[in-house]
PDB file of C-alpha atoms and ligand atoms in Angstrom:
ATOM      1  CA  MET A  74      48.865  16.782 -76.361  1.00  0.00           C
ATOM      2  CA  SER A  75      51.121  14.614 -78.547  1.00  0.00           C
ATOM      3  CA  ARG A  76      49.646  11.771 -80.534  1.00  0.00           C
ATOM      4  CA  LYS A  77      50.252   8.353 -78.991  1.00  0.00           C
ATOM      5  CA  ILE A  78      51.748   6.113 -81.643  1.00  0.00           C
ATOM      6  CA  ALA A  79      52.207   2.387 -81.008  1.00  0.00           C
ATOM      7  CA  ILE A  80      53.727  -0.322 -83.120  1.00  0.00           C
ATOM      8  CA  TYR A  81      52.447  -3.876 -83.128  1.00  0.00           C
ATOM      9  CA  PRO A  82      55.432  -5.897 -84.384  1.00  0.00           C
ATOM     10  CA  GLY A  83      55.305  -9.530 -85.365  1.00  0.00           C
ATOM     11  CA  SER A  84      55.569 -12.175 -88.049  1.00  0.00           C
ATOM     12  CA  PHE A  85      51.843 -12.503 -88.822  1.00  0.00           C
ATOM     13  CA  ASP A  86      52.433 -15.629 -90.918  1.00  0.00           C
ATOM     14  CA  PRO A  87      49.485 -15.740 -91.366  1.00  0.00           C
ATOM     15  CA  PRO A  88      47.440 -13.137 -89.489  1.00  0.00           C
ATOM     16  CA  THR A  89      44.886 -14.835 -87.243  1.00  0.00           C
ATOM     17  CA  LYS A  90      41.650 -13.837 -85.561  1.00  0.00           C
ATOM     18  CA  GLY A  91      43.732 -13.332 -82.405  1.00  0.00           C
ATOM     19  CA  HIS A  92      45.931 -10.755 -84.185  1.00  0.00           C
ATOM     20  CA  LEU A  93      42.856  -8.996 -85.517  1.00  0.00           C
ATOM     21  CA  ASP A  94      41.312  -8.922 -82.055  1.00  0.00           C
ATOM     22  CA  LEU A  95      44.461  -7.303 -80.689  1.00  0.00           C
ATOM     23  CA  ILE A  96      44.553  -4.734 -83.495  1.00  0.00           C
ATOM     24  CA  ALA A  97      40.951  -3.789 -82.669  1.00  0.00           C
ATOM     25  CA  ARG A  98      41.834  -3.371 -79.003  1.00  0.00           C
ATOM     26  CA  GLY A  99      45.044  -1.443 -79.752  1.00  0.00           C
ATOM     27  CA  SER A 100      43.280   0.892 -82.167  1.00  0.00           C
ATOM     28  CA  ARG A 101      40.956   1.925 -79.352  1.00  0.00           C
ATOM     29  CA  ILE A 102      43.683   3.010 -76.954  1.00  0.00           C
ATOM     30  CA  PHE A 103      46.311   4.538 -79.258  1.00  0.00           C
ATOM     31  CA  ASP A 104      45.932   7.458 -81.642  1.00  0.00           C
ATOM     32  CA  GLU A 105      47.845   5.544 -84.299  1.00  0.00           C
ATOM     33  CA  LEU A 106      48.665   1.866 -84.456  1.00  0.00           C
ATOM     34  CA  VAL A 107      51.244   0.604 -86.919  1.00  0.00           C
ATOM     35  CA  VAL A 108      51.141  -3.130 -87.574  1.00  0.00           C
ATOM     36  CA  ALA A 109      54.815  -3.803 -88.296  1.00  0.00           C
ATOM     37  CA  ILE A 110      55.748  -6.992 -90.127  1.00  0.00           C
ATOM     38  CA  LEU A 111      59.323  -8.095 -89.508  1.00  0.00           C
ATOM     39  CA  ARG A 112      61.332  -8.699 -92.706  1.00  0.00           C
ATOM     40  CA  ASN A 113      63.502 -11.559 -91.580  1.00  0.00           C
ATOM     41  CA  PRO A 114      65.521 -13.148 -94.393  1.00  0.00           C
ATOM     42  CA  GLU A 115      66.765 -15.848 -92.013  1.00  0.00           C
ATOM     43  CA  LYS A 116      63.296 -17.162 -91.278  1.00  0.00           C
ATOM     44  CA  THR A 117      61.374 -19.398 -93.643  1.00  0.00           C
ATOM     45  CA  SER A 118      57.843 -18.142 -94.008  1.00  0.00           C
ATOM     46  CA  LEU A 119      54.711 -19.467 -95.651  1.00  0.00           C
ATOM     47  CA  PHE A 120      53.535 -16.089 -96.975  1.00  0.00           C
ATOM     48  CA  SER A 121      55.917 -13.473 -98.353  1.00  0.00           C
ATOM     49  CA  VAL A 122      56.152 -10.158 -96.519  1.00  0.00           C
ATOM     50  CA  ALA A 123      54.287  -8.480 -99.398  1.00  0.00           C
ATOM     51  CA  GLU A 124      51.481 -11.048 -99.164  1.00  0.00           C
ATOM     52  CA  ARG A 125      51.171 -10.581 -95.411  1.00  0.00           C
ATOM     53  CA  LYS A 126      51.167  -6.796 -95.764  1.00  0.00           C
ATOM     54  CA  GLU A 127      48.425  -6.911 -98.387  1.00  0.00           C
ATOM     55  CA  MET A 128      46.321  -9.320 -96.308  1.00  0.00           C
ATOM     56  CA  ILE A 129      46.556  -7.217 -93.146  1.00  0.00           C
ATOM     57  CA  GLU A 130      45.836  -4.048 -95.111  1.00  0.00           C
ATOM     58  CA  LEU A 131      42.659  -5.595 -96.485  1.00  0.00           C
ATOM     59  CA  LEU A 132      41.634  -6.832 -93.047  1.00  0.00           C
ATOM     60  CA  THR A 133      42.243  -3.499 -91.315  1.00  0.00           C
ATOM     61  CA  SER A 134      40.937  -1.147 -94.013  1.00  0.00           C
ATOM     62  CA  GLY A 135      38.019  -0.221 -91.736  1.00  0.00           C
ATOM     63  CA  TYR A 136      40.280   1.332 -89.112  1.00  0.00           C
ATOM     64  CA  LYS A 137      41.210   4.967 -89.762  1.00  0.00           C
ATOM     65  CA  ASN A 138      44.106   4.932 -87.268  1.00  0.00           C
ATOM     66  CA  VAL A 139      45.713   1.619 -88.254  1.00  0.00           C
ATOM     67  CA  ARG A 140      48.336   1.232 -90.952  1.00  0.00           C
ATOM     68  CA  VAL A 141      50.587  -1.616 -91.999  1.00  0.00           C
ATOM     69  CA  ASP A 142      54.318  -1.406 -92.569  1.00  0.00           C
ATOM     70  CA  THR A 143      57.348  -3.691 -92.739  1.00  0.00           C
ATOM     71  CA  PHE A 144      60.682  -3.309 -90.992  1.00  0.00           C
ATOM     72  CA  GLU A 145      64.096  -4.855 -90.694  1.00  0.00           C
ATOM     73  CA  GLY A 146      66.509  -4.749 -87.771  1.00  0.00           C
ATOM     74  CA  LEU A 147      65.749  -3.870 -84.183  1.00  0.00           C
ATOM     75  CA  THR A 148      62.176  -3.164 -83.157  1.00  0.00           C
ATOM     76  CA  VAL A 149      63.351  -0.339 -80.878  1.00  0.00           C
ATOM     77  CA  ASP A 150      65.139   1.410 -83.780  1.00  0.00           C
ATOM     78  CA  TYR A 151      62.074   1.119 -85.958  1.00  0.00           C
ATOM     79  CA  ALA A 152      59.856   2.445 -83.137  1.00  0.00           C
ATOM     80  CA  THR A 153      62.210   5.384 -82.606  1.00  0.00           C
ATOM     81  CA  ARG A 154      62.147   6.258 -86.331  1.00  0.00           C
ATOM     82  CA  LEU A 155      58.347   6.344 -86.160  1.00  0.00           C
ATOM     83  CA  ARG A 156      58.345   8.329 -82.893  1.00  0.00           C
ATOM     84  CA  ALA A 157      56.275   5.532 -81.389  1.00  0.00           C
ATOM     85  CA  THR A 158      56.100   5.478 -77.605  1.00  0.00           C
ATOM     86  CA  ALA A 159      54.738   1.948 -77.187  1.00  0.00           C
ATOM     87  CA  VAL A 160      55.141  -1.572 -78.467  1.00  0.00           C
ATOM     88  CA  LEU A 161      51.935  -3.580 -78.398  1.00  0.00           C
ATOM     89  CA  ARG A 162      52.183  -7.325 -77.831  1.00  0.00           C
ATOM     90  CA  GLY A 163      49.571  -9.955 -77.129  1.00  0.00           C
ATOM     91  CA  ILE A 164      49.749 -12.447 -74.295  1.00  0.00           C
ATOM     92  CA  ARG A 165      47.534 -15.467 -74.719  1.00  0.00           C
ATOM     93  CA  ALA A 166      48.574 -17.620 -71.796  1.00  0.00           C
ATOM     94  CA  ILE A 167      51.157 -17.888 -69.019  1.00  0.00           C
ATOM     95  CA  SER A 168      53.345 -19.839 -71.414  1.00  0.00           C
ATOM     96  CA  ASP A 169      53.813 -16.683 -73.533  1.00  0.00           C
ATOM     97  CA  TYR A 170      54.785 -14.606 -70.550  1.00  0.00           C
ATOM     98  CA  GLU A 171      58.418 -15.537 -70.035  1.00  0.00           C
ATOM     99  CA  TYR A 172      59.495 -14.906 -73.616  1.00  0.00           C
ATOM    100  CA  GLU A 173      57.466 -11.702 -73.784  1.00  0.00           C
ATOM    101  CA  LEU A 174      58.859 -10.459 -70.471  1.00  0.00           C
ATOM    102  CA  GLN A 175      62.406 -11.095 -71.642  1.00  0.00           C
ATOM    103  CA  MET A 176      61.780  -9.289 -74.912  1.00  0.00           C
ATOM    104  CA  ALA A 177      60.044  -6.358 -73.207  1.00  0.00           C
ATOM    105  CA  LEU A 178      62.857  -5.935 -70.680  1.00  0.00           C
ATOM    106  CA  MET A 179      65.511  -6.211 -73.376  1.00  0.00           C
ATOM    107  CA  ASN A 180      63.717  -3.609 -75.476  1.00  0.00           C
ATOM    108  CA  ARG A 181      63.526  -1.382 -72.392  1.00  0.00           C
ATOM    109  CA  LYS A 182      67.264  -1.804 -71.870  1.00  0.00           C
ATOM    110  CA  LEU A 183      67.880  -0.810 -75.491  1.00  0.00           C
ATOM    111  CA  GLN A 184      65.402   2.067 -75.487  1.00  0.00           C
ATOM    112  CA  PRO A 185      64.226   3.059 -71.969  1.00  0.00           C
ATOM    113  CA  SER A 186      61.595   5.509 -73.190  1.00  0.00           C
ATOM    114  CA  LEU A 187      59.730   2.838 -75.162  1.00  0.00           C
ATOM    115  CA  GLU A 188      57.004   1.054 -73.203  1.00  0.00           C
ATOM    116  CA  THR A 189      55.726  -2.421 -73.996  1.00  0.00           C
ATOM    117  CA  VAL A 190      51.975  -2.706 -73.563  1.00  0.00           C
ATOM    118  CA  PHE A 191      50.548  -6.194 -73.229  1.00  0.00           C
ATOM    119  CA  MET A 192      46.970  -6.888 -74.135  1.00  0.00           C
ATOM    120  CA  MET A 193      45.033 -10.129 -73.971  1.00  0.00           C
ATOM    121  CA  PRO A 194      42.968 -11.258 -76.907  1.00  0.00           C
ATOM    122  CA  ALA A 195      39.423 -12.480 -76.245  1.00  0.00           C
ATOM    123  CA  GLU A 196      39.704 -15.767 -74.378  1.00  0.00           C
ATOM    124  CA  HIS A 197      38.113 -17.715 -77.229  1.00  0.00           C
ATOM    125  CA  TYR A 198      41.143 -16.779 -79.355  1.00  0.00           C
ATOM    126  CA  SER A 199      43.719 -17.611 -76.700  1.00  0.00           C
ATOM    127  CA  TYR A 200      44.615 -20.991 -78.168  1.00  0.00           C
ATOM    128  CA  ILE A 201      45.240 -19.708 -81.699  1.00  0.00           C
ATOM    129  CA  SER A 202      48.762 -19.439 -83.078  1.00  0.00           C
ATOM    130  CA  SER A 203      49.983 -18.847 -86.618  1.00  0.00           C
ATOM    131  CA  ARG A 204      52.143 -21.952 -86.368  1.00  0.00           C
ATOM    132  CA  LEU A 205      49.177 -24.202 -85.592  1.00  0.00           C
ATOM    133  CA  VAL A 206      47.134 -22.534 -88.319  1.00  0.00           C
ATOM    134  CA  ARG A 207      49.891 -23.292 -90.860  1.00  0.00           C
ATOM    135  CA  GLU A 208      50.138 -26.857 -89.630  1.00  0.00           C
ATOM    136  CA  ILE A 209      46.398 -27.537 -89.714  1.00  0.00           C
ATOM    137  CA  ALA A 210      45.878 -25.827 -93.073  1.00  0.00           C
ATOM    138  CA  GLY A 211      48.900 -27.658 -94.492  1.00  0.00           C
ATOM    139  CA  MET A 212      47.297 -30.960 -93.583  1.00  0.00           C
ATOM    140  CA  GLY A 213      43.956 -30.012 -95.041  1.00  0.00           C
ATOM    141  CA  GLY A 214      42.218 -29.323 -91.705  1.00  0.00           C
ATOM    142  CA  PRO A 215      39.581 -26.640 -91.063  1.00  0.00           C
ATOM    143  CA  VAL A 216      40.856 -23.222 -90.026  1.00  0.00           C
ATOM    144  CA  GLY A 217      37.674 -21.174 -90.464  1.00  0.00           C
ATOM    145  CA  ALA A 218      37.352 -20.604 -86.718  1.00  0.00           C
ATOM    146  CA  LEU A 219      40.969 -19.491 -86.413  1.00  0.00           C
ATOM    147  CA  VAL A 220      41.514 -17.013 -89.242  1.00  0.00           C
ATOM    148  CA  PRO A 221      39.377 -14.511 -91.153  1.00  0.00           C
ATOM    149  CA  GLY A 222      37.711 -15.835 -94.349  1.00  0.00           C
ATOM    150  CA  LEU A 223      40.220 -14.027 -96.561  1.00  0.00           C
ATOM    151  CA  ILE A 224      43.134 -15.800 -94.898  1.00  0.00           C
ATOM    152  CA  GLU A 225      41.355 -19.134 -95.095  1.00  0.00           C
ATOM    153  CA  GLN A 226      41.048 -18.648 -98.863  1.00  0.00           C
ATOM    154  CA  ARG A 227      44.692 -17.619 -99.210  1.00  0.00           C
ATOM    155  CA  LEU A 228      45.784 -20.662 -97.208  1.00  0.00           C
ATOM    156  CA  ARG A 229      43.697 -22.927 -99.378  1.00  0.00           C
ATOM    157  CA  ALA A 230      45.209 -21.395-102.518  1.00  0.00           C
ATOM    158  CA  LYS A 231      48.721 -21.673-101.095  1.00  0.00           C
ATOM    159  CA  PHE A 232      48.366 -25.355-100.300  1.00  0.00           C
ATOM    160  CA  LYS A 233      46.535 -26.221-103.514  1.00  0.00           C
ATOM    161  CA  SER A 234      49.841 -25.997-105.335  1.00  0.00           C
ATOM    162  CA  THR A 235      51.303 -28.809-103.234  1.00  0.00           C
ATOM    163  CA  ASP A 236      50.292 -32.230-104.608  1.00  0.00           C
ATOM    164  CA  SER A 237      49.538 -33.741-101.221  1.00  0.00           C
ATOM    165  CA  PRO A 238      48.707 -31.588 -98.196  1.00  0.00           C
ATOM    166  CA  LYS A 239      50.279 -34.112 -95.820  1.00  0.00           C
ATOM    167  CA  ARG A 240      53.634 -33.703 -97.529  1.00  0.00           C
ATOM    168  CA  SER A 241      53.726 -29.981 -96.847  1.00  0.00           C
ATOM    169  CA  LYS A 242      56.373 -28.713 -94.451  1.00  0.00           C
ATOM    170  CA  ALA A 243      54.603 -25.386 -94.124  1.00  0.00           C
ATOM    171  CA  GLY A 244      53.792 -25.992 -90.492  1.00  0.00           C
ATOM    172  CA  ALA A 245      57.468 -26.243 -89.719  1.00  0.00           C
ATOM    173  CA  PRO A 246      58.593 -22.614 -89.352  1.00  0.00           C
ATOM    174  CA  ARG A 247      58.256 -21.752 -85.693  1.00  0.00           C
ATOM    175  CA  SER A 248      58.078 -18.367 -84.030  1.00  0.00           C
ATOM    176  CA  LYS A 249      60.863 -17.366 -81.647  1.00  0.00           C
ATOM    177  CA  ARG A 250      58.300 -17.599 -78.841  1.00  0.00           C
ATOM    178  CA  GLU A 251      57.575 -21.218 -79.820  1.00  0.00           C
ATOM    179  CA  GLN A 252      61.287 -22.069 -80.170  1.00  0.00           C
ATOM    180  CA  SER A 253      62.042 -20.611 -76.766  1.00  0.00           C
ATOM    181  CA  LYS A 254      59.228 -22.609 -75.137  1.00  0.00           C
ATOM    182  CA  ARG A 255      60.405 -25.827 -76.759  1.00  0.00           C
ATOM    183  CA  ARG A 256      64.015 -25.248 -75.700  1.00  0.00           C
ATOM    184  CA  LYS A 257      62.858 -24.642 -72.152  1.00  0.00           C
ATOM    185  CA  LYS A 258      60.781 -27.840 -72.103  1.00  0.00           C
ATOM    186  CA  ARG A 259      63.772 -29.874 -73.289  1.00  0.00           C
ATOM    187  CA  THR A 260      66.056 -28.316 -70.665  1.00  0.00           C
ATOM    188  CA  THR A 261      63.570 -28.898 -67.857  1.00  0.00           C
ATOM    189  CA  LYS A 262      63.059 -32.515 -68.827  1.00  0.00           C
ATOM    190  CA  SER A 263      66.736 -33.438 -69.041  1.00  0.00           C
TER     191      SER A 263
HETATM  192  O1  LIG B 294      55.190 -12.690 -84.078  1.00  0.00           O
HETATM  193  P1  LIG B 294      56.518 -12.976 -83.447  1.00  0.00           P
HETATM  194  O2  LIG B 294      57.352 -13.860 -84.344  1.00  0.00           O
HETATM  195  O3  LIG B 294      56.389 -13.513 -82.031  1.00  0.00           O
HETATM  196  O4  LIG B 294      57.271 -11.543 -83.346  1.00  0.00           O
HETATM  197  C1  LIG B 294      58.564 -11.443 -82.810  1.00  0.00           C
HETATM  198  C2  LIG B 294      59.165 -10.047 -83.067  1.00  0.00           C
HETATM  199  C3  LIG B 294      59.117  -9.692 -84.540  1.00  0.00           C
HETATM  200  C4  LIG B 294      58.357  -9.011 -82.301  1.00  0.00           C
HETATM  201  C5  LIG B 294      60.614 -10.068 -82.515  1.00  0.00           C
HETATM  202  O5  LIG B 294      61.297 -11.149 -83.051  1.00  0.00           O
HETATM  203  C6  LIG B 294      61.386  -8.782 -82.843  1.00  0.00           C
HETATM  204  O6  LIG B 294      61.132  -7.748 -82.264  1.00  0.00           O
HETATM  205  N1  LIG B 294      62.313  -8.882 -83.819  1.00  0.00           N
HETATM  206  C7  LIG B 294      63.082  -7.742 -84.305  1.00  0.00           C
HETATM  207  C8  LIG B 294      64.545  -7.842 -83.876  1.00  0.00           C
HETATM  208  C9  LIG B 294      64.708  -7.340 -82.460  1.00  0.00           C
HETATM  209  O7  LIG B 294      64.383  -6.217 -82.127  1.00  0.00           O
HETATM  210  N2  LIG B 294      65.246  -8.237 -81.606  1.00  0.00           N
HETATM  211  C10 LIG B 294      65.439  -7.965 -80.200  1.00  0.00           C
HETATM  212  C11 LIG B 294      64.156  -8.243 -79.432  1.00  0.00           C
HETATM  213  S1  LIG B 294      64.395  -8.065 -77.703  1.00  0.00           S
END
């Protein structure tokens, strides 16, 4: 039987306990899980791609069937190059669903043989997002419950270089999922 390879694409800026929970779940159902960090030059990020790769590698070193990679361009093209048959994505709440559904159906249109597999993180992680973590850490708030200790340290080090945490704009970069939700809210209200 052929090995089932899945990719778990995302920004991971920074990786959270929710991401780690999903990696643990994915590693149990696929033979190989590739955590794939998108290299997106158009998006401002808090951590560089190299920093994120190193952090996730450290956090997933205990899994024999998980590796970390970076990619540019279409997720479906990257998945095809890797001979992956599935894209793993997490759904935390109904609010994630619409954007994820659209992306999954678009990816299916582009590459019909690639399946998107949605998994839910443990419910106590369902409110965590990288954007909120950046925002809270940038303003000097506690993030120990939201990210692994290593990431907490890296966030602290990152924000130490700014003279006043409140002045940091690091919370600003938003994920596409976040942007899409905000656009929708504005349209519905007007
Ligand atoms: O963690 P994120 O930011 O929600 O991840 C979004 C990601 C990286 C999965 C998505 O933006 C993506 O797949 N980008 C690659 C470009 C692409 O394939 N676009 C078409 C998606 S339908």
